[in-house]
Each structure stands twice: as C-alpha cells, then as structure tokens.
mmCIF file of C-alpha atoms (C1' of nucleotides) in Angstrom:
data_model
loop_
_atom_site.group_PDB
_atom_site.id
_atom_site.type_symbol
_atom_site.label_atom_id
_atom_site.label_comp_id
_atom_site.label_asym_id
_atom_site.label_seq_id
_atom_site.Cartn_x
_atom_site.Cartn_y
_atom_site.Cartn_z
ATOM 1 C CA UNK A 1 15.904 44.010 -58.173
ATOM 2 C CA UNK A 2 18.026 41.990 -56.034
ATOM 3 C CA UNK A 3 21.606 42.773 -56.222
ATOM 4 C CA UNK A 4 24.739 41.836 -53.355
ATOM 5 C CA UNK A 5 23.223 44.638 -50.685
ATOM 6 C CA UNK A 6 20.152 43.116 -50.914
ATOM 7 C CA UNK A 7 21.193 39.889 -51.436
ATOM 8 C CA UNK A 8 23.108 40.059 -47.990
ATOM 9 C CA UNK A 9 20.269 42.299 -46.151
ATOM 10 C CA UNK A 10 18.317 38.514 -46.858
ATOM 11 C CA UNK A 11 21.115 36.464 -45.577
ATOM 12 C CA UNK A 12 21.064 38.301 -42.210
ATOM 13 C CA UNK A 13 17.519 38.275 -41.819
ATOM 14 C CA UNK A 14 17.209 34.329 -42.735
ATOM 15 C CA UNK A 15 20.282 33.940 -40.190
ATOM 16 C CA UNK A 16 18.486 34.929 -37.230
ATOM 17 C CA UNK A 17 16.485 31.998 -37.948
ATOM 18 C CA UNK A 18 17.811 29.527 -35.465
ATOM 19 C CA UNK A 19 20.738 26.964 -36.929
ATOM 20 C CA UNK A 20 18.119 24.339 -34.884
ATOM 21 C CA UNK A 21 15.854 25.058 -37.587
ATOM 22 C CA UNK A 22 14.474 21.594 -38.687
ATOM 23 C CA UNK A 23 13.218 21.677 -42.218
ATOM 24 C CA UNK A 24 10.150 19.474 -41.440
ATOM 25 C CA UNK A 25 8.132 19.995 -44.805
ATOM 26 C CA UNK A 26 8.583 20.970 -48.591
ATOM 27 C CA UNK A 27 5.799 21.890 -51.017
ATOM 28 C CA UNK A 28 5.944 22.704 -54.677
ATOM 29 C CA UNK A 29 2.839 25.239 -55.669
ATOM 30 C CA UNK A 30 3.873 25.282 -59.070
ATOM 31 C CA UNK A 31 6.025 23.707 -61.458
ATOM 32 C CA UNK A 32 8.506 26.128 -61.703
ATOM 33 C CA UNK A 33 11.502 27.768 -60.468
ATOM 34 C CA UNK A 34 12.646 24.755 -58.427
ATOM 35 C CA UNK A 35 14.876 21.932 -59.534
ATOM 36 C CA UNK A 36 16.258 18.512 -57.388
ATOM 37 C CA UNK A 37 16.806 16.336 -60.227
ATOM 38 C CA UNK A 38 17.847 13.872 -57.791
ATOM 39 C CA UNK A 39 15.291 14.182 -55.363
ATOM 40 C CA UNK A 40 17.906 14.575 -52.596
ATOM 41 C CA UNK A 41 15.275 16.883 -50.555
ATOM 42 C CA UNK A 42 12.469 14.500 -50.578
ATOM 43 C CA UNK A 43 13.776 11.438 -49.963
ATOM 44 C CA UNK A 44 16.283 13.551 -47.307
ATOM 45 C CA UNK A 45 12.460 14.275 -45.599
ATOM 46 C CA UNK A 46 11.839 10.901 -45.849
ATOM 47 C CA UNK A 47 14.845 9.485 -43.955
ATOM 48 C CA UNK A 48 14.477 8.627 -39.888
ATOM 49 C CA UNK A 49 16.998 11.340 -39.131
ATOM 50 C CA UNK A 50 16.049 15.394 -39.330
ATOM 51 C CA UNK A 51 16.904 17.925 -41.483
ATOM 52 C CA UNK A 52 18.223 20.932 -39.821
ATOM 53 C CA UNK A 53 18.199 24.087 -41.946
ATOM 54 C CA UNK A 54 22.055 25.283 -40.455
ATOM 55 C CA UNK A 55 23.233 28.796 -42.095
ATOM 56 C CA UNK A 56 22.861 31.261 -45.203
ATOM 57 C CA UNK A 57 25.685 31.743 -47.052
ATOM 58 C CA UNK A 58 26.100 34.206 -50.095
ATOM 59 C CA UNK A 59 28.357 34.332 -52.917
ATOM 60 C CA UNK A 60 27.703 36.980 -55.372
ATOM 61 C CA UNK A 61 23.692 37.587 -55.482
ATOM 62 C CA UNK A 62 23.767 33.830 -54.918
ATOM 63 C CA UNK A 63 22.551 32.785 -51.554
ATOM 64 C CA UNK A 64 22.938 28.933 -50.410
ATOM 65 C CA UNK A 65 21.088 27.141 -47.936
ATOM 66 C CA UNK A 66 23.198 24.654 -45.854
ATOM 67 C CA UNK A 67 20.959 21.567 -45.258
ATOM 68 C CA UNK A 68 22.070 19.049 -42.218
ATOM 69 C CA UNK A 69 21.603 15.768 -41.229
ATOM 70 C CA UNK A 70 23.386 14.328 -38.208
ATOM 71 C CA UNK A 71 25.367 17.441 -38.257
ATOM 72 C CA UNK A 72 26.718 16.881 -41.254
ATOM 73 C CA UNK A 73 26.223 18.644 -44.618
ATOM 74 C CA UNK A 74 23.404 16.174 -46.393
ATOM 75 C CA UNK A 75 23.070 19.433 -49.221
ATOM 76 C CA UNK A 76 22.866 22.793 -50.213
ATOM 77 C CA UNK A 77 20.432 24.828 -51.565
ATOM 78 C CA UNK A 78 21.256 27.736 -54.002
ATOM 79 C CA UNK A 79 18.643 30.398 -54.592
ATOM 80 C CA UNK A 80 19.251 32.974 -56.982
ATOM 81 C CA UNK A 81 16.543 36.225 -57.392
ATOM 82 C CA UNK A 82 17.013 37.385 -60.989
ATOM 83 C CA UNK A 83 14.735 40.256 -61.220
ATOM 84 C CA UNK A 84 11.941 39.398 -58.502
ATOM 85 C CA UNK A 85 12.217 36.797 -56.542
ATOM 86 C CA UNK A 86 11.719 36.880 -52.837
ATOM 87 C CA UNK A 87 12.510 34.863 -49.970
ATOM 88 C CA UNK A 88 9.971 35.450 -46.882
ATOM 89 C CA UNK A 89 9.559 34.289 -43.570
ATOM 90 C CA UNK A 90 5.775 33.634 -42.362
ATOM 91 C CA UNK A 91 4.487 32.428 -39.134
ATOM 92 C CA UNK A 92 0.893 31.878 -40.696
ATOM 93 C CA UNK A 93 -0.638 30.935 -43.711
ATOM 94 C CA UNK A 94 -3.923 31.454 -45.292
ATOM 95 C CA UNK A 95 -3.765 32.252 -48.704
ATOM 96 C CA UNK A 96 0.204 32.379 -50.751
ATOM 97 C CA UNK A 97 0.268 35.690 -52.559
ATOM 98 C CA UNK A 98 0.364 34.854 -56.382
ATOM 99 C CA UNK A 99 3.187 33.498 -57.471
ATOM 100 C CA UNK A 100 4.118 31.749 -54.741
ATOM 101 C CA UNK A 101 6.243 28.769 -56.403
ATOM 102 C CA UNK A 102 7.251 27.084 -53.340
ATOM 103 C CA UNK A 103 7.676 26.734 -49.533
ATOM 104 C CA UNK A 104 9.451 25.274 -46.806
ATOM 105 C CA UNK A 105 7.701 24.172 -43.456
ATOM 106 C CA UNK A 106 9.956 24.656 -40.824
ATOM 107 C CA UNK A 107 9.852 24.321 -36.881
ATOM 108 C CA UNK A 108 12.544 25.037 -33.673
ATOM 109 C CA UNK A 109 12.064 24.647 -30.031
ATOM 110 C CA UNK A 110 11.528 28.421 -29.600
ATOM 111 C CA UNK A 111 9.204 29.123 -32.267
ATOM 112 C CA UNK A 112 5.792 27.048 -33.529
ATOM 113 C CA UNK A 113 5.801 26.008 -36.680
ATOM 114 C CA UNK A 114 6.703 28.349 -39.739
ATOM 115 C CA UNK A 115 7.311 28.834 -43.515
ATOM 116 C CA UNK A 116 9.924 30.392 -45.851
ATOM 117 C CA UNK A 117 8.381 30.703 -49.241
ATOM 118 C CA UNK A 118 10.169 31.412 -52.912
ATOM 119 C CA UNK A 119 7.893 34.357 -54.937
ATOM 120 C CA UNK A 120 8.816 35.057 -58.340
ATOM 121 C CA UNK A 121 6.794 37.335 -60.747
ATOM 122 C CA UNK A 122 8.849 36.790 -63.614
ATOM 123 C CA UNK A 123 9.530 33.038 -62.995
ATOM 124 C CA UNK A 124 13.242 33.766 -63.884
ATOM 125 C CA UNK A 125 14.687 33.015 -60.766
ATOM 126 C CA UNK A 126 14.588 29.531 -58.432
ATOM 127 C CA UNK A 127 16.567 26.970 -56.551
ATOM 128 C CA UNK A 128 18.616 23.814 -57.142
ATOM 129 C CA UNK A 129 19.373 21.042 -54.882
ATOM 130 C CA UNK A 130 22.959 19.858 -55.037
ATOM 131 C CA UNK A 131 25.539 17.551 -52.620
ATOM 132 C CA UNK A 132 28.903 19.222 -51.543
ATOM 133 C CA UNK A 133 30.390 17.181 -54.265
ATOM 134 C CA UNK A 134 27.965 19.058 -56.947
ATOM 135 C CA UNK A 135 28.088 22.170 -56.414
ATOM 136 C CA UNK A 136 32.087 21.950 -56.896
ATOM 137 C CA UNK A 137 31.258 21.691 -60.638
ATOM 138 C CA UNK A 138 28.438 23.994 -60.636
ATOM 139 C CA UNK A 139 29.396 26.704 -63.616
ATOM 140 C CA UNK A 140 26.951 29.232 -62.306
ATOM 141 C CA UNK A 141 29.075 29.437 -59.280
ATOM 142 C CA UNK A 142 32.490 28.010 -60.371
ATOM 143 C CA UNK A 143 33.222 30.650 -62.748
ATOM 144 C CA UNK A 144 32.197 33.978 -60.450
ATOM 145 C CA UNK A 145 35.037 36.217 -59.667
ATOM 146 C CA UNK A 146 35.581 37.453 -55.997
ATOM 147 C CA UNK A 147 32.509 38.504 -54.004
ATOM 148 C CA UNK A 148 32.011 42.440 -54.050
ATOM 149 C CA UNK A 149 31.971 43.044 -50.251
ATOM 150 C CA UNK A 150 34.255 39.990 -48.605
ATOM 151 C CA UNK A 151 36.378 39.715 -51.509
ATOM 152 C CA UNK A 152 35.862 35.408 -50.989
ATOM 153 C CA UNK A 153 35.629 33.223 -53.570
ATOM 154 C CA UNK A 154 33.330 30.176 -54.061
ATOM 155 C CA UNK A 155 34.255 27.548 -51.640
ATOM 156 C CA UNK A 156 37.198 29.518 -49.962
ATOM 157 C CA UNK A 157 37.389 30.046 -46.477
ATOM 158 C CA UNK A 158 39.193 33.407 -45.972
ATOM 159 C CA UNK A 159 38.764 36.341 -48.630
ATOM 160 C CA UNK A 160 41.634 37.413 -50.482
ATOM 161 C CA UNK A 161 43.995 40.570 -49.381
ATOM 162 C CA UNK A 162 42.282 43.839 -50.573
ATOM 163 C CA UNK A 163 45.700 44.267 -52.638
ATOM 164 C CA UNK A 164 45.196 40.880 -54.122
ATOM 165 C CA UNK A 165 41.822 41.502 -54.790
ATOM 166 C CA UNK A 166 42.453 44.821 -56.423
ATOM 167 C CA UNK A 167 45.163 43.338 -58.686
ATOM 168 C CA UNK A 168 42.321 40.335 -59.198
ATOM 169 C CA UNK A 169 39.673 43.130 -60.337
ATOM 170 C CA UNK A 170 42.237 45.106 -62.713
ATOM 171 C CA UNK A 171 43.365 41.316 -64.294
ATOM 172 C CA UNK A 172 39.905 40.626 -64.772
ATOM 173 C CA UNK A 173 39.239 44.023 -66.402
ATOM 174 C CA UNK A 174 41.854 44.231 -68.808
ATOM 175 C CA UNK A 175 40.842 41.318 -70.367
ATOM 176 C CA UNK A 176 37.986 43.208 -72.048
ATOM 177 C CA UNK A 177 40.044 45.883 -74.044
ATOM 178 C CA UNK A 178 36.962 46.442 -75.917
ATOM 179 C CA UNK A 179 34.158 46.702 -73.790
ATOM 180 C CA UNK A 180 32.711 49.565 -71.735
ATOM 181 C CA UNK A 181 33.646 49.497 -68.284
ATOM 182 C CA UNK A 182 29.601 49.839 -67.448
ATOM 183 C CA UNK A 183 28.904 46.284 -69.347
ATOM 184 C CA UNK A 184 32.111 45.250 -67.055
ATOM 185 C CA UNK A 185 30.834 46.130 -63.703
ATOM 186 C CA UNK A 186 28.064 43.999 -64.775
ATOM 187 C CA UNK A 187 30.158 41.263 -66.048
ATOM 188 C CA UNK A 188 29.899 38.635 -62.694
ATOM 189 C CA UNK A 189 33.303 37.012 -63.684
ATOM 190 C CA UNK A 190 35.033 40.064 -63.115
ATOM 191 C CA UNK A 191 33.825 41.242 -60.389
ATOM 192 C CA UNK A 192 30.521 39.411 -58.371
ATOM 193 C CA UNK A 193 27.237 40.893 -56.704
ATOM 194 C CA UNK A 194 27.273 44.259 -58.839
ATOM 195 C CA UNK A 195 24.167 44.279 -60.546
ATOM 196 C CA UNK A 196 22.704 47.699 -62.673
ATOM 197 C CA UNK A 197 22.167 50.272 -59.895
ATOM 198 C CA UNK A 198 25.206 50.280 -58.143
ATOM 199 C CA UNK A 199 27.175 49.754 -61.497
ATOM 200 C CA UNK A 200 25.716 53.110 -62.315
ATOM 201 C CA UNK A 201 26.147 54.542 -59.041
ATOM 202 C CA UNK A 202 29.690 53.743 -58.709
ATOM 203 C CA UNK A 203 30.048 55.739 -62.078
ATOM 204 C CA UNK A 204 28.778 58.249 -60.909
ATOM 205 C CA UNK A 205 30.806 58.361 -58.216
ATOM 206 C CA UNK A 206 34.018 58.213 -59.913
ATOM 207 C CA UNK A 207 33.510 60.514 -62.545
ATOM 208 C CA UNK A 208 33.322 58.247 -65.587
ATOM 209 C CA UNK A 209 31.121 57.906 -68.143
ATOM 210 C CA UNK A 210 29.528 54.361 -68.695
ATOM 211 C CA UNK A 211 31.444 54.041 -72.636
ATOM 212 C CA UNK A 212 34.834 54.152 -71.284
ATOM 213 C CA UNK A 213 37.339 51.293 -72.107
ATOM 214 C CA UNK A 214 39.191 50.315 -69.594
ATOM 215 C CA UNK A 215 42.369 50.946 -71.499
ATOM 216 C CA UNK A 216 42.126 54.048 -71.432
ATOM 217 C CA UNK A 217 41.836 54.357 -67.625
ATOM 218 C CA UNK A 218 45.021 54.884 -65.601
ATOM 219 C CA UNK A 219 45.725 52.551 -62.465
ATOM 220 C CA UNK A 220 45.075 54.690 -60.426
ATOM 221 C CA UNK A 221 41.633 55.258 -61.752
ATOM 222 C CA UNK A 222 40.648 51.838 -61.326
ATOM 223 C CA UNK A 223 42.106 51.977 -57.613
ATOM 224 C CA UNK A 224 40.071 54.080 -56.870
ATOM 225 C CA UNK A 225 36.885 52.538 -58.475
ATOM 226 C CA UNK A 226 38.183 49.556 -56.551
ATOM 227 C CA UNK A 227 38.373 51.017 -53.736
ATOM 228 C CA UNK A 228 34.970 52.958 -53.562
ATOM 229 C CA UNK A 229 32.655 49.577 -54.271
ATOM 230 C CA UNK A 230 32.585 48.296 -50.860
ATOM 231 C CA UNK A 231 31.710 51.379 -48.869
ATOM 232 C CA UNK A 232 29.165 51.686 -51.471
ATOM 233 C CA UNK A 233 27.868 48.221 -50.566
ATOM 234 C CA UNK A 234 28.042 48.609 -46.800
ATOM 235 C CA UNK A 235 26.216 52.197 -47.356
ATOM 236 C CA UNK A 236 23.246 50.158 -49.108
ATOM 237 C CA UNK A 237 23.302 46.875 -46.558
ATOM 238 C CA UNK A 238 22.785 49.777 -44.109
ATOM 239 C CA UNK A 239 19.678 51.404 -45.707
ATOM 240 C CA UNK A 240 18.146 47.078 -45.782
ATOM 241 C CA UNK A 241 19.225 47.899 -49.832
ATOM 242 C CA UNK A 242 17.082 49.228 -52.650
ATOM 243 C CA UNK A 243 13.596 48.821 -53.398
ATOM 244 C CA UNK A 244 12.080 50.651 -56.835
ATOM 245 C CA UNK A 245 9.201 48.012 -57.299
ATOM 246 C CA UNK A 246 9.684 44.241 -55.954
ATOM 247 C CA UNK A 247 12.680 43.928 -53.814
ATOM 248 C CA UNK A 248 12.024 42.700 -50.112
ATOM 249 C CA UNK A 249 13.940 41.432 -47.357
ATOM 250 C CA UNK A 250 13.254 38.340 -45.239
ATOM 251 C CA UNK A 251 10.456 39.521 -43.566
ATOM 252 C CA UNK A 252 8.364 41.504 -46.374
ATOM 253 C CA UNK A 253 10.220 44.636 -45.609
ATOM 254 C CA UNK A 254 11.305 47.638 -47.849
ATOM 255 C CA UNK A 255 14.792 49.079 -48.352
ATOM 256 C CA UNK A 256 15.350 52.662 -48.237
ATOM 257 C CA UNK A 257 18.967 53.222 -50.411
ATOM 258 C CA UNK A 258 16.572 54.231 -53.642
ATOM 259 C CA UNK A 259 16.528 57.722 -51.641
ATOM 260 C CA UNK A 260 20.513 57.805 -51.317
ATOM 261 C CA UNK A 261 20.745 57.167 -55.216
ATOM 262 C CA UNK A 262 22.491 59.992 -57.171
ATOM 263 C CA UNK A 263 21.887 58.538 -60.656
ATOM 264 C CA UNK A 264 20.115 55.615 -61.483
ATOM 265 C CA UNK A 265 16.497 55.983 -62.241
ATOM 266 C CA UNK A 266 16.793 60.290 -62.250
ATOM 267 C CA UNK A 267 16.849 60.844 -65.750
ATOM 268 C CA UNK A 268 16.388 64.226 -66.869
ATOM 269 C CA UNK A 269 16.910 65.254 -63.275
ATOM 270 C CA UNK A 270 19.628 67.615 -62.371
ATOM 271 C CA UNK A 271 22.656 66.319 -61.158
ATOM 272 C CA UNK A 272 23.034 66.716 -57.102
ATOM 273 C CA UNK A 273 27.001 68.506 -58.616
ATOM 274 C CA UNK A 274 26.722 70.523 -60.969
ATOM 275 C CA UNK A 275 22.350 70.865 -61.731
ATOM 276 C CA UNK A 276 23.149 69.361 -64.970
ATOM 277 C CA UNK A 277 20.246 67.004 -66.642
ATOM 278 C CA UNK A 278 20.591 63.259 -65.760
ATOM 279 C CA UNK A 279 20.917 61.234 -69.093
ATOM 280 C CA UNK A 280 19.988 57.474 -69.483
ATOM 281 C CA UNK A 281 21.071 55.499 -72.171
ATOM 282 C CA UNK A 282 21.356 51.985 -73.689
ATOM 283 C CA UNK A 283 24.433 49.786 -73.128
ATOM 284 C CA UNK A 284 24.783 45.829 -73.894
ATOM 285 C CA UNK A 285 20.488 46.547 -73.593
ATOM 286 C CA UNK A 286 20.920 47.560 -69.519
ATOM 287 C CA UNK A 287 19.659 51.434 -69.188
ATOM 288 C CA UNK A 288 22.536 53.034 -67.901
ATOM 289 C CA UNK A 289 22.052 56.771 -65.894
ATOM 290 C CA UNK A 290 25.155 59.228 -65.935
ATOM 291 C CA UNK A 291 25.685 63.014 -65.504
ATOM 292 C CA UNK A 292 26.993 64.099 -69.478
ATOM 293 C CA UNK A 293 29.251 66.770 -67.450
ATOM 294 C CA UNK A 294 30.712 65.395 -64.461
ATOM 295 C CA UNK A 295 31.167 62.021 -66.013
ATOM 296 C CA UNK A 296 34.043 62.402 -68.524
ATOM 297 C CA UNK A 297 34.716 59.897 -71.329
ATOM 298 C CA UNK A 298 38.032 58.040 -71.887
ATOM 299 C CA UNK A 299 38.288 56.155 -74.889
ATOM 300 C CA UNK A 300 38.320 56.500 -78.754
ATOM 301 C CA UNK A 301 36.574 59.608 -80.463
ATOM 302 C CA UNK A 302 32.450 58.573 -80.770
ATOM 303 C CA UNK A 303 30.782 58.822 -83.397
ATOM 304 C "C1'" DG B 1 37.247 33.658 -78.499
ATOM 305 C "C1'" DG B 2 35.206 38.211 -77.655
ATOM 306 C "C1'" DG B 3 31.290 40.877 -77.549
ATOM 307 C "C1'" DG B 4 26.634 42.116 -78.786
ATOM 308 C "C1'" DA B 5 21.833 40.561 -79.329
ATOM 309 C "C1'" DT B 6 18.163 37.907 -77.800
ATOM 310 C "C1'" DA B 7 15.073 34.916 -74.943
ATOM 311 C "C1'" DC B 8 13.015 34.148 -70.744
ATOM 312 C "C1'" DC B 9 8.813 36.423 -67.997
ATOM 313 C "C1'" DT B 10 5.000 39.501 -65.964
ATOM 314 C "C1'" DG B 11 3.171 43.828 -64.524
ATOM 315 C "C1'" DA B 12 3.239 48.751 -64.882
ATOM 316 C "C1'" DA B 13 3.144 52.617 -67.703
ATOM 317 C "C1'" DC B 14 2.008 54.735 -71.743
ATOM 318 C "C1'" DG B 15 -0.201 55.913 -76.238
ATOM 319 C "C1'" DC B 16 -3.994 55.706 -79.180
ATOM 320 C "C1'" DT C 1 -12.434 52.275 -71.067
ATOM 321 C "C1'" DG C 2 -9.860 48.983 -73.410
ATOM 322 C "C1'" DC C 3 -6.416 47.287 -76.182
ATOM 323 C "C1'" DG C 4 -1.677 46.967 -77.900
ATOM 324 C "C1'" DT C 5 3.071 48.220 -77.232
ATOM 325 C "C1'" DT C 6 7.140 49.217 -74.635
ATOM 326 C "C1'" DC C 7 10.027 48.878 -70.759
ATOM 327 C "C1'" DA C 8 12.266 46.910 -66.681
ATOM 328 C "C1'" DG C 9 16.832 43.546 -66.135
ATOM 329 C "C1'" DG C 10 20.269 38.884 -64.509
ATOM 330 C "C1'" DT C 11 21.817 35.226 -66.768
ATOM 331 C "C1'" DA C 12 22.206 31.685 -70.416
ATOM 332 C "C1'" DT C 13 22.597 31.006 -75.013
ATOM 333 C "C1'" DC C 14 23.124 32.090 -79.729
ATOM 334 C "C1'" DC C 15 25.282 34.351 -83.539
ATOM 335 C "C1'" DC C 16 28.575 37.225 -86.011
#
DNA sequence: GGGGATACCTGAACGC
DNA sequence: TGCGTTCAGGTATCCC
C-alpha cells in the first residue's frame, strides 16, 4: 500500500518524464476514481494552445501533477493511492489490465507517443482537477501537517528547520493526550506520509509499544522518534519502497523494503533482538505488529 | 471537540 | 470443488 517512500519512489520515476511532456489526450475507462467538475482538462485539450505535463510534486502520499499552458500553470492534478492505486508509464497499448479507470496520452520530441494510466482495485483512490486558486482551499491538503521527509508544508517553498519541525511534531502530538501514539503516527495532521508499516516500524525501532500516550513519553523520547522517521524514509525510497501485494512504481516495478521490515507483517515470528514472538494487534481497526518485550508500555495500568 | 467505529471496495486466504 | 466469511487499510464521515 502506498505510503510517502513509495509515494516519492513514483514522483521520481514520473519526473524523468520530460517537463516537454505535452498531455495530448485524456480517456475515462470507467466512471470512477476521477473527478473535474469543471471540466478544466477537457476543454484545456480543446484550446489552440498545448498542454505540457511540467513536474510531480508530493505532499504527504499526495502526488500533484502540474499542468501548463503557455508556461503558465493552467491546473493541477492531485492523485492520491489509498490502498491500490497505481500510476504506470506504457509505451504500448493493447489491452488495459482490469481496472484500469483512466489514462493520459502523452507525447515529447524524444519519445513516440505514450500513456500514464490510473489502476485501482479497490476504487478508493483517484484524481481531481483543480486551478491554483482551488487547491488553496482544498481540506484534503490544507489541513496536512509537515511532509515526513522534507519537512514542507502545502504550498510552501522551503521546509521548515528540523528544530521547528520537531517542536511542530511534539505540538501536534500533545494535542491527543488520550490517544495511542500508534493511531498518532497515523494521524496525517500531525505528522504527513506515515501510513501503517512504517508507523509500526518506527515503533519498533524506538522501543515503544503501539498503546502508549504520548504523555507519558519524555521529550527526549519523542526526539528521538523524531529524529529516526526520516532515515527510515530515505532507507525505504532506497529499496524503490514496499511491496506485500499491489504496490508498484512508475514503471510496473516492485519494491524490495518488505525484506528490511523488522515488524510489520511477522507475527508470531521471533523478534530479530531478543527471539521473542512478534504480536499483532488491533488499534483504531489498523493491525498493529510489536515485539511484547522490547517494546515497553508507558501509560496508565491496562486492563 | 476528541476519539472510536464504520463505510467504501475487491481479491486473497481460509474454513467448512 | 464451491461457497461464505474474514481480512487487508487511507481517508471521510458519523456517532457517542
């Protein structure tokens, strides 16, 4: 499932795509997962002028097509994964796997014509068409906290300081008293990109178990959780990210961090530390994978 | 207002 | 073999 290392591992790939891209066709397969109540796109294709398919951009597991027209910004798509969604490149065509929900026919000087297509099992993720103006007061993105791995925020230029962003991360944390710091990792408007495997991983990592309130973990605790999310992120971008069932880049291929991962999906494995038995267990309805021993609890007594 | 539960969705895995 | 059930999970929405 797409999360911010494989999120990004797309970006690159759809960034070696020339910024002299020209978006020269768009086809809907099926009714779903793709929304332009405006119609900006087609009657963009219609115009006299081309459309010129510039740069990726990512915020979060969000990723955001900029879409030009006499080089200026005409609109942006923003594609979102979910679960299993999938953003390929494909030189030919003959039949679109199964649910194929839509494609873009593109063409540059160096390359004959081509296709990035939108796949979604589930149907739960898609696209939306929006102007610069829009997407200002789009919620999904408008409310996400600072990216995991630049530490940006939506429509910022330069990422905060690491100090600010730490002191942004511990703001955002203690605001949940209540809530187990595994449902927090989760939470995008504390912290954005971390999705269930590397919320688990980073657990592991530290030492704590998924239950713990955050009020009960010192400052320097949550430093150091802080401070151990982005070489966990660049670790994963490395290894193309994680693939368990669906999860492709660009170009159809695999990642390879599922062999890296200490936790997640090895229940009732032993622990690479101490040989103890993996557990796996419910929180806020995500399955969450910890070591019993090396993972210690802070917060009140359970019962 | 905070936090948990549920819906969305399909395919794989599992049990009978 | 075939059918029914459960599970997987990111986000929006609902409810307590």
């Amino acid at each position: 499932m797409p999360e911010l290392p494989e999120v990004e591992t797309i970006r690159r790939g759809l960034n070696k795509l020339s910024s002299q891209t020209v978006l020269k066709d768009f086809t809907k397969v099926s009714p779903y997962c793709f929304h332009d109540s405006e119609n900006l796109l087609a009657n963009s294709l219609n115009g006299s002028e081309p459309l010129t398919l510039s740069q990726f951009v990512r915020q979060g597991k969000y990723l955001i097509a900029e879409i030009k027209q006499c080089e200026q910004i005409a609109f942006l798509i923003i594609f979102h994964l979910r679960m299993t969604g999938k953003l390929i490149v494909t030189d030919t065509v003959i039949d679109w796997p199964k649910h194929t929900h839509f494609y873009f026919t593109l063409e540059d000087k160096a390359r004959a014509t081509h296709y990035l297509y939108f796949n979604d099992i589930r149907r739960f993720g898609g696209a939306v068409v929006l102007t610069k103006e829009q997407i200002k007061a789009y919620s999904s993105l408008t409310k996400l906290a600072f990216d995991a791995y630049t530490y940006k925020l939506a429509y910022t230029s330069s990422p905060l300081k690491e100090s600010d962003a730490l002191a942004c991360f511990q703001n955002n944390l203690v605001k949940h008293p209540k809530t187990p710091i595994k449902s927090l990792l989760l939470d995008q408007t504390v912290i954005a990109g971390l999705g269930n495997i590397y919320a688990d991983e980073l657990l592991f990592i530290n030492q704590i178990h998924p239950l713990s309130l955050v009020s009960y973990l010192s400052f320097e605790q949550i430093s150091k959780l802080f401070y151990s999310i982005k070489p966990l992120l660049t670790q994963a971008i490395g290894h193309h990210g994680t693939t368990f069932s669906d999860y492709v880049d660009s170009l159809g291929h695999k990642g390879t961090f599922q062999l890296e991962l200490k936790v997640y999906k090895r229940s009732k494995q032993a622990c690479s530390i101490c040989q103890t038995e993996i557990c796996k267990i419910k929180i806020a309805g995500r399955s969450s994978h910890f070591c019993p021993k090396c993972q210690a609890y802070y917060g009140p007594k359970l019962n």
